[in-house]
């Protein structure tokens, strides 16, 4: 279905897992370094119009406002550990 998913994570094992999960689900990921310039991140958000964003709680407040569904990795891990 090639749904675009923004992955706003630093280079890490979590980012690789997120990339693989998006691909496994049939989507296409758009990697964003959350420490990039705000204008560049906003341009990518506007250009892709991705309906889903995978990030962590440390970066949620720094991302541009959007109607996309934001998935925080820590929340998923907390839900699955209960």
PDB file of N, CA and C in Angstrom:
ATOM      1  N   UNK A   1       0.805  -1.193   0.000  1.00  0.00           N
ATOM      2  CA  UNK A   1       0.000   0.000   0.000  1.00  0.00           C
ATOM      3  C   UNK A   1       0.851   1.261   0.000  1.00  0.00           C
ATOM      4  N   UNK A   2       2.156   1.133   0.303  1.00  0.00           N
ATOM      5  CA  UNK A   2       3.130   2.229   0.230  1.00  0.00           C
ATOM      6  C   UNK A   2       2.722   3.502   0.962  1.00  0.00           C
ATOM      7  N   UNK A   3       2.089   3.374   2.107  1.00  0.00           N
ATOM      8  CA  UNK A   3       1.787   4.528   2.947  1.00  0.00           C
ATOM      9  C   UNK A   3       3.098   5.103   3.463  1.00  0.00           C
ATOM     10  N   UNK A   4       3.249   6.413   3.368  1.00  0.00           N
ATOM     11  CA  UNK A   4       4.460   7.053   3.887  1.00  0.00           C
ATOM     12  C   UNK A   4       4.379   7.183   5.396  1.00  0.00           C
ATOM     13  N   UNK A   5       5.470   6.823   6.055  1.00  0.00           N
ATOM     14  CA  UNK A   5       5.570   6.920   7.508  1.00  0.00           C
ATOM     15  C   UNK A   5       6.853   7.677   7.826  1.00  0.00           C
ATOM     16  N   UNK A   6       6.717   8.786   8.531  1.00  0.00           N
ATOM     17  CA  UNK A   6       7.902   9.540   8.957  1.00  0.00           C
ATOM     18  C   UNK A   6       8.468   8.856  10.197  1.00  0.00           C
ATOM     19  N   UNK A   7       9.759   8.576  10.156  1.00  0.00           N
ATOM     20  CA  UNK A   7      10.453   8.012  11.313  1.00  0.00           C
ATOM     21  C   UNK A   7      11.407   9.095  11.814  1.00  0.00           C
ATOM     22  N   UNK A   8      11.014   9.744  12.902  1.00  0.00           N
ATOM     23  CA  UNK A   8      11.788  10.848  13.476  1.00  0.00           C
ATOM     24  C   UNK A   8      12.529  10.342  14.703  1.00  0.00           C
ATOM     25  N   UNK A   9      13.632   9.665  14.450  1.00  0.00           N
ATOM     26  CA  UNK A   9      14.452   9.097  15.511  1.00  0.00           C
ATOM     27  C   UNK A   9      15.919   9.326  15.186  1.00  0.00           C
ATOM     28  N   UNK A  10      16.753   9.380  16.224  1.00  0.00           N
ATOM     29  CA  UNK A  10      18.187   9.428  16.003  1.00  0.00           C
ATOM     30  C   UNK A  10      18.635   8.077  15.465  1.00  0.00           C
ATOM     31  N   UNK A  11      19.811   8.041  14.885  1.00  0.00           N
ATOM     32  CA  UNK A  11      20.356   6.773  14.419  1.00  0.00           C
ATOM     33  C   UNK A  11      20.534   5.850  15.621  1.00  0.00           C
ATOM     34  N   UNK A  12      19.835   4.733  15.583  1.00  0.00           N
ATOM     35  CA  UNK A  12      19.883   3.801  16.707  1.00  0.00           C
ATOM     36  C   UNK A  12      19.260   2.486  16.284  1.00  0.00           C
ATOM     37  N   UNK A  13      19.327   1.523  17.176  1.00  0.00           N
ATOM     38  CA  UNK A  13      18.675   0.237  16.931  1.00  0.00           C
ATOM     39  C   UNK A  13      17.163   0.440  16.826  1.00  0.00           C
ATOM     40  N   UNK A  14      16.611   1.339  17.629  1.00  0.00           N
ATOM     41  CA  UNK A  14      15.170   1.620  17.566  1.00  0.00           C
ATOM     42  C   UNK A  14      14.770   2.123  16.179  1.00  0.00           C
ATOM     43  N   UNK A  15      15.617   2.963  15.572  1.00  0.00           N
ATOM     44  CA  UNK A  15      15.313   3.482  14.242  1.00  0.00           C
ATOM     45  C   UNK A  15      15.318   2.347  13.218  1.00  0.00           C
ATOM     46  N   UNK A  16      16.288   1.470  13.299  1.00  0.00           N
ATOM     47  CA  UNK A  16      16.358   0.340  12.366  1.00  0.00           C
ATOM     48  C   UNK A  16      15.127  -0.556  12.517  1.00  0.00           C
ATOM     49  N   UNK A  17      14.735  -0.805  13.748  1.00  0.00           N
ATOM     50  CA  UNK A  17      13.541  -1.622  13.988  1.00  0.00           C
ATOM     51  C   UNK A  17      12.300  -0.940  13.422  1.00  0.00           C
ATOM     52  N   UNK A  18      12.206   0.376  13.597  1.00  0.00           N
ATOM     53  CA  UNK A  18      11.062   1.119  13.054  1.00  0.00           C
ATOM     54  C   UNK A  18      11.047   1.046  11.530  1.00  0.00           C
ATOM     55  N   UNK A  19      12.215   1.188  10.897  1.00  0.00           N
ATOM     56  CA  UNK A  19      12.293   1.090   9.432  1.00  0.00           C
ATOM     57  C   UNK A  19      11.802  -0.273   8.964  1.00  0.00           C
ATOM     58  N   UNK A  20      12.298  -1.320   9.616  1.00  0.00           N
ATOM     59  CA  UNK A  20      11.909  -2.678   9.219  1.00  0.00           C
ATOM     60  C   UNK A  20      10.419  -2.929   9.449  1.00  0.00           C
ATOM     61  N   UNK A  21       9.875  -2.392  10.539  1.00  0.00           N
ATOM     62  CA  UNK A  21       8.447  -2.572  10.824  1.00  0.00           C
ATOM     63  C   UNK A  21       7.591  -1.890   9.758  1.00  0.00           C
ATOM     64  N   UNK A  22       7.994  -0.708   9.334  1.00  0.00           N
ATOM     65  CA  UNK A  22       7.249   0.010   8.292  1.00  0.00           C
ATOM     66  C   UNK A  22       7.290  -0.784   6.990  1.00  0.00           C
ATOM     67  N   UNK A  23       8.462  -1.268   6.630  1.00  0.00           N
ATOM     68  CA  UNK A  23       8.597  -2.050   5.404  1.00  0.00           C
ATOM     69  C   UNK A  23       7.788  -3.344   5.475  1.00  0.00           C
ATOM     70  N   UNK A  24       7.835  -4.012   6.619  1.00  0.00           N
ATOM     71  CA  UNK A  24       7.086  -5.266   6.808  1.00  0.00           C
ATOM     72  C   UNK A  24       5.580  -5.029   6.663  1.00  0.00           C
ATOM     73  N   UNK A  25       5.116  -3.855   7.089  1.00  0.00           N
ATOM     74  CA  UNK A  25       3.698  -3.525   6.993  1.00  0.00           C
ATOM     75  C   UNK A  25       3.314  -3.049   5.593  1.00  0.00           C
ATOM     76  N   UNK A  26       4.292  -2.963   4.701  1.00  0.00           N
ATOM     77  CA  UNK A  26       3.994  -2.565   3.332  1.00  0.00           C
ATOM     78  C   UNK A  26       4.073  -1.072   3.088  1.00  0.00           C
ATOM     79  N   UNK A  27       4.633  -0.345   4.036  1.00  0.00           N
ATOM     80  CA  UNK A  27       4.744   1.101   3.889  1.00  0.00           C
ATOM     81  C   UNK A  27       6.107   1.514   3.374  1.00  0.00           C
ATOM     82  N   UNK A  28       6.315   2.792   3.313  1.00  0.00           N
ATOM     83  CA  UNK A  28       7.594   3.374   2.924  1.00  0.00           C
ATOM     84  C   UNK A  28       7.968   4.404   3.982  1.00  0.00           C
ATOM     85  N   UNK A  29       9.189   4.315   4.486  1.00  0.00           N
ATOM     86  CA  UNK A  29       9.575   5.228   5.555  1.00  0.00           C
ATOM     87  C   UNK A  29      10.323   6.437   5.016  1.00  0.00           C
ATOM     88  N   UNK A  30      10.150   7.546   5.728  1.00  0.00           N
ATOM     89  CA  UNK A  30      10.853   8.786   5.434  1.00  0.00           C
ATOM     90  C   UNK A  30      11.655   9.119   6.691  1.00  0.00           C
ATOM     91  N   UNK A  31      12.974   8.877   6.661  1.00  0.00           N
ATOM     92  CA  UNK A  31      13.762   9.138   7.869  1.00  0.00           C
ATOM     93  C   UNK A  31      13.999  10.626   8.076  1.00  0.00           C
ATOM     94  N   UNK A  32      13.843  11.058   9.325  1.00  0.00           N
ATOM     95  CA  UNK A  32      14.120  12.447   9.686  1.00  0.00           C
ATOM     96  C   UNK A  32      14.990  12.435  10.933  1.00  0.00           C
ATOM     97  N   UNK A  33      16.069  13.180  10.882  1.00  0.00           N
ATOM     98  CA  UNK A  33      16.878  13.372  12.074  1.00  0.00           C
ATOM     99  C   UNK A  33      16.204  14.473  12.883  1.00  0.00           C
ATOM    100  N   UNK A  34      15.722  14.159  14.072  1.00  0.00           N
ATOM    101  CA  UNK A  34      14.983  15.160  14.852  1.00  0.00           C
ATOM    102  C   UNK A  34      15.817  16.380  15.237  1.00  0.00           C
ATOM    103  N   UNK A  35      17.117  16.291  15.056  1.00  0.00           N
ATOM    104  CA  UNK A  35      17.977  17.422  15.402  1.00  0.00           C
ATOM    105  C   UNK A  35      18.267  18.323  14.202  1.00  0.00           C
ATOM    106  N   UNK A  36      17.629  18.045  13.071  1.00  0.00           N
ATOM    107  CA  UNK A  36      17.761  18.895  11.884  1.00  0.00           C
ATOM    108  C   UNK A  36      17.135  20.260  12.166  1.00  0.00           C
ATOM    109  N   UNK A  37      17.395  21.185  11.279  1.00  0.00           N
ATOM    110  CA  UNK A  37      16.810  22.520  11.396  1.00  0.00           C
ATOM    111  C   UNK A  37      15.286  22.414  11.308  1.00  0.00           C
ATOM    112  N   UNK A  38      14.612  23.213  12.109  1.00  0.00           N
ATOM    113  CA  UNK A  38      13.147  23.178  12.180  1.00  0.00           C
ATOM    114  C   UNK A  38      12.494  23.414  10.820  1.00  0.00           C
ATOM    115  N   UNK A  39      13.053  24.324  10.039  1.00  0.00           N
ATOM    116  CA  UNK A  39      12.484  24.623   8.719  1.00  0.00           C
ATOM    117  C   UNK A  39      12.571  23.412   7.791  1.00  0.00           C
ATOM    118  N   UNK A  40      13.673  22.676   7.859  1.00  0.00           N
ATOM    119  CA  UNK A  40      13.830  21.481   7.018  1.00  0.00           C
ATOM    120  C   UNK A  40      12.833  20.407   7.411  1.00  0.00           C
ATOM    121  N   UNK A  41      12.665  20.191   8.711  1.00  0.00           N
ATOM    122  CA  UNK A  41      11.707  19.184   9.182  1.00  0.00           C
ATOM    123  C   UNK A  41      10.297  19.563   8.743  1.00  0.00           C
ATOM    124  N   UNK A  42       9.950  20.820   8.891  1.00  0.00           N
ATOM    125  CA  UNK A  42       8.618  21.266   8.497  1.00  0.00           C
ATOM    126  C   UNK A  42       8.397  21.087   6.998  1.00  0.00           C
ATOM    127  N   UNK A  43       9.426  21.365   6.202  1.00  0.00           N
ATOM    128  CA  UNK A  43       9.327  21.172   4.749  1.00  0.00           C
ATOM    129  C   UNK A  43       9.068  19.697   4.417  1.00  0.00           C
ATOM    130  N   UNK A  44       9.770  18.795   5.081  1.00  0.00           N
ATOM    131  CA  UNK A  44       9.576  17.360   4.837  1.00  0.00           C
ATOM    132  C   UNK A  44       8.166  16.946   5.230  1.00  0.00           C
ATOM    133  N   UNK A  45       7.682  17.432   6.367  1.00  0.00           N
ATOM    134  CA  UNK A  45       6.319  17.115   6.801  1.00  0.00           C
ATOM    135  C   UNK A  45       5.306  17.570   5.760  1.00  0.00           C
ATOM    136  N   UNK A  46       5.462  18.810   5.299  1.00  0.00           N
ATOM    137  CA  UNK A  46       4.520  19.361   4.319  1.00  0.00           C
ATOM    138  C   UNK A  46       4.619  18.672   2.973  1.00  0.00           C
ATOM    139  N   UNK A  47       5.830  18.306   2.574  1.00  0.00           N
ATOM    140  CA  UNK A  47       6.049  17.695   1.269  1.00  0.00           C
ATOM    141  C   UNK A  47       5.507  16.268   1.211  1.00  0.00           C
ATOM    142  N   UNK A  48       5.690  15.504   2.289  1.00  0.00           N
ATOM    143  CA  UNK A  48       5.260  14.098   2.285  1.00  0.00           C
ATOM    144  C   UNK A  48       3.798  13.934   2.662  1.00  0.00           C
ATOM    145  N   UNK A  49       3.294  14.819   3.538  1.00  0.00           N
ATOM    146  CA  UNK A  49       1.924  14.692   4.040  1.00  0.00           C
ATOM    147  C   UNK A  49       1.674  13.282   4.592  1.00  0.00           C
ATOM    148  N   UNK A  50       2.675  12.749   5.278  1.00  0.00           N
ATOM    149  CA  UNK A  50       2.604  11.391   5.825  1.00  0.00           C
ATOM    150  C   UNK A  50       1.529  11.302   6.908  1.00  0.00           C
ATOM    151  N   UNK A  51       0.713  10.249   6.886  1.00  0.00           N
ATOM    152  CA  UNK A  51      -0.355  10.111   7.870  1.00  0.00           C
ATOM    153  C   UNK A  51       0.098   9.530   9.213  1.00  0.00           C
ATOM    154  N   UNK A  52       1.340   9.036   9.268  1.00  0.00           N
ATOM    155  CA  UNK A  52       1.836   8.403  10.498  1.00  0.00           C
ATOM    156  C   UNK A  52       3.264   8.883  10.767  1.00  0.00           C
ATOM    157  N   UNK A  53       3.563   9.108  12.062  1.00  0.00           N
ATOM    158  CA  UNK A  53       4.902   9.497  12.498  1.00  0.00           C
ATOM    159  C   UNK A  53       5.309   8.574  13.630  1.00  0.00           C
ATOM    160  N   UNK A  54       6.487   7.995  13.513  1.00  0.00           N
ATOM    161  CA  UNK A  54       7.053   7.201  14.603  1.00  0.00           C
ATOM    162  C   UNK A  54       8.195   8.015  15.195  1.00  0.00           C
ATOM    163  N   UNK A  55       8.158   8.209  16.497  1.00  0.00           N
ATOM    164  CA  UNK A  55       9.176   9.000  17.182  1.00  0.00           C
ATOM    165  C   UNK A  55       9.281   8.532  18.623  1.00  0.00           C
ATOM    166  N   UNK A  56       9.939   9.301  19.464  1.00  0.00           N
ATOM    167  CA  UNK A  56       9.915   9.022  20.898  1.00  0.00           C
ATOM    168  C   UNK A  56       9.475  10.277  21.632  1.00  0.00           C
ATOM    169  N   UNK A  57       9.168  10.130  22.892  1.00  0.00           N
ATOM    170  CA  UNK A  57       8.580  11.234  23.650  1.00  0.00           C
ATOM    171  C   UNK A  57       9.494  12.452  23.742  1.00  0.00           C
ATOM    172  N   UNK A  58      10.800  12.254  23.632  1.00  0.00           N
ATOM    173  CA  UNK A  58      11.735  13.371  23.721  1.00  0.00           C
ATOM    174  C   UNK A  58      11.583  14.344  22.559  1.00  0.00           C
ATOM    175  N   UNK A  59      11.061  13.877  21.417  1.00  0.00           N
ATOM    176  CA  UNK A  59      10.992  14.721  20.224  1.00  0.00           C
ATOM    177  C   UNK A  59       9.591  15.189  19.864  1.00  0.00           C
ATOM    178  N   UNK A  60       8.577  14.692  20.534  1.00  0.00           N
ATOM    179  CA  UNK A  60       7.199  15.041  20.170  1.00  0.00           C
ATOM    180  C   UNK A  60       6.966  16.546  20.169  1.00  0.00           C
ATOM    181  N   UNK A  61       7.459  17.219  21.169  1.00  0.00           N
ATOM    182  CA  UNK A  61       7.222  18.668  21.277  1.00  0.00           C
ATOM    183  C   UNK A  61       7.986  19.481  20.234  1.00  0.00           C
ATOM    184  N   UNK A  62       9.010  18.894  19.630  1.00  0.00           N
ATOM    185  CA  UNK A  62       9.822  19.612  18.647  1.00  0.00           C
ATOM    186  C   UNK A  62       9.337  19.401  17.220  1.00  0.00           C
ATOM    187  N   UNK A  63       8.397  18.485  17.016  1.00  0.00           N
ATOM    188  CA  UNK A  63       7.885  18.220  15.679  1.00  0.00           C
ATOM    189  C   UNK A  63       6.815  19.247  15.316  1.00  0.00           C
ATOM    190  N   UNK A  64       6.712  19.596  14.036  1.00  0.00           N
ATOM    191  CA  UNK A  64       5.668  20.546  13.623  1.00  0.00           C
ATOM    192  C   UNK A  64       4.277  19.977  13.909  1.00  0.00           C
ATOM    193  N   UNK A  65       3.322  20.851  14.119  1.00  0.00           N
ATOM    194  CA  UNK A  65       1.959  20.367  14.346  1.00  0.00           C
ATOM    195  C   UNK A  65       1.445  19.720  13.068  1.00  0.00           C
ATOM    196  N   UNK A  66       0.734  18.648  13.237  1.00  0.00           N
ATOM    197  CA  UNK A  66       0.270  17.874  12.095  1.00  0.00           C
ATOM    198  C   UNK A  66      -0.979  17.097  12.483  1.00  0.00           C
ATOM    199  N   UNK A  67      -1.710  16.644  11.478  1.00  0.00           N
ATOM    200  CA  UNK A  67      -2.871  15.807  11.727  1.00  0.00           C
ATOM    201  C   UNK A  67      -2.505  14.328  11.692  1.00  0.00           C
ATOM    202  N   UNK A  68      -1.227  14.038  11.497  1.00  0.00           N
ATOM    203  CA  UNK A  68      -0.772  12.649  11.427  1.00  0.00           C
ATOM    204  C   UNK A  68      -0.897  11.973  12.787  1.00  0.00           C
ATOM    205  N   UNK A  69      -1.046  10.669  12.747  1.00  0.00           N
ATOM    206  CA  UNK A  69      -1.054   9.876  13.976  1.00  0.00           C
ATOM    207  C   UNK A  69       0.387   9.759  14.450  1.00  0.00           C
ATOM    208  N   UNK A  70       0.656  10.165  15.686  1.00  0.00           N
ATOM    209  CA  UNK A  70       2.005  10.106  16.246  1.00  0.00           C
ATOM    210  C   UNK A  70       2.108   8.875  17.145  1.00  0.00           C
ATOM    211  N   UNK A  71       3.080   8.035  16.837  1.00  0.00           N
ATOM    212  CA  UNK A  71       3.317   6.823  17.621  1.00  0.00           C
ATOM    213  C   UNK A  71       4.640   7.003  18.344  1.00  0.00           C
ATOM    214  N   UNK A  72       4.590   6.995  19.673  1.00  0.00           N
ATOM    215  CA  UNK A  72       5.796   7.115  20.492  1.00  0.00           C
ATOM    216  C   UNK A  72       6.248   5.718  20.915  1.00  0.00           C
ATOM    217  N   UNK A  73       7.507   5.408  20.666  1.00  0.00           N
ATOM    218  CA  UNK A  73       8.012   4.068  20.958  1.00  0.00           C
ATOM    219  C   UNK A  73       7.894   3.713  22.441  1.00  0.00           C
ATOM    220  N   UNK A  74       8.144   4.671  23.317  1.00  0.00           N
ATOM    221  CA  UNK A  74       8.073   4.374  24.748  1.00  0.00           C
ATOM    222  C   UNK A  74       6.669   3.942  25.167  1.00  0.00           C
ATOM    223  N   UNK A  75       5.656   4.557  24.569  1.00  0.00           N
ATOM    224  CA  UNK A  75       4.278   4.193  24.903  1.00  0.00           C
ATOM    225  C   UNK A  75       3.957   2.773  24.463  1.00  0.00           C
ATOM    226  N   UNK A  76       4.466   2.368  23.312  1.00  0.00           N
ATOM    227  CA  UNK A  76       4.242   1.002  22.832  1.00  0.00           C
ATOM    228  C   UNK A  76       4.933   0.011  23.750  1.00  0.00           C
ATOM    229  N   UNK A  77       6.165   0.308  24.141  1.00  0.00           N
ATOM    230  CA  UNK A  77       6.899  -0.590  25.021  1.00  0.00           C
ATOM    231  C   UNK A  77       6.239  -0.704  26.380  1.00  0.00           C
ATOM    232  N   UNK A  78       5.693   0.411  26.894  1.00  0.00           N
ATOM    233  CA  UNK A  78       5.012   0.398  28.184  1.00  0.00           C
ATOM    234  C   UNK A  78       3.733  -0.438  28.110  1.00  0.00           C
ATOM    235  N   UNK A  79       2.965  -0.282  27.028  1.00  0.00           N
ATOM    236  CA  UNK A  79       1.722  -1.041  26.863  1.00  0.00           C
ATOM    237  C   UNK A  79       2.004  -2.533  26.769  1.00  0.00           C
ATOM    238  N   UNK A  80       3.059  -2.902  26.057  1.00  0.00           N
ATOM    239  CA  UNK A  80       3.363  -4.313  25.844  1.00  0.00           C
ATOM    240  C   UNK A  80       3.988  -4.971  27.066  1.00  0.00           C
ATOM    241  N   UNK A  81       4.531  -4.179  27.985  1.00  0.00           N
ATOM    242  CA  UNK A  81       5.156  -4.763  29.172  1.00  0.00           C
ATOM    243  C   UNK A  81       4.136  -5.047  30.276  1.00  0.00           C
ATOM    244  N   UNK A  82       2.922  -4.514  30.134  1.00  0.00           N
ATOM    245  CA  UNK A  82       1.893  -4.735  31.168  1.00  0.00           C
ATOM    246  C   UNK A  82       1.141  -6.001  30.947  1.00  0.00           C
TER     247      UNK A  82
END
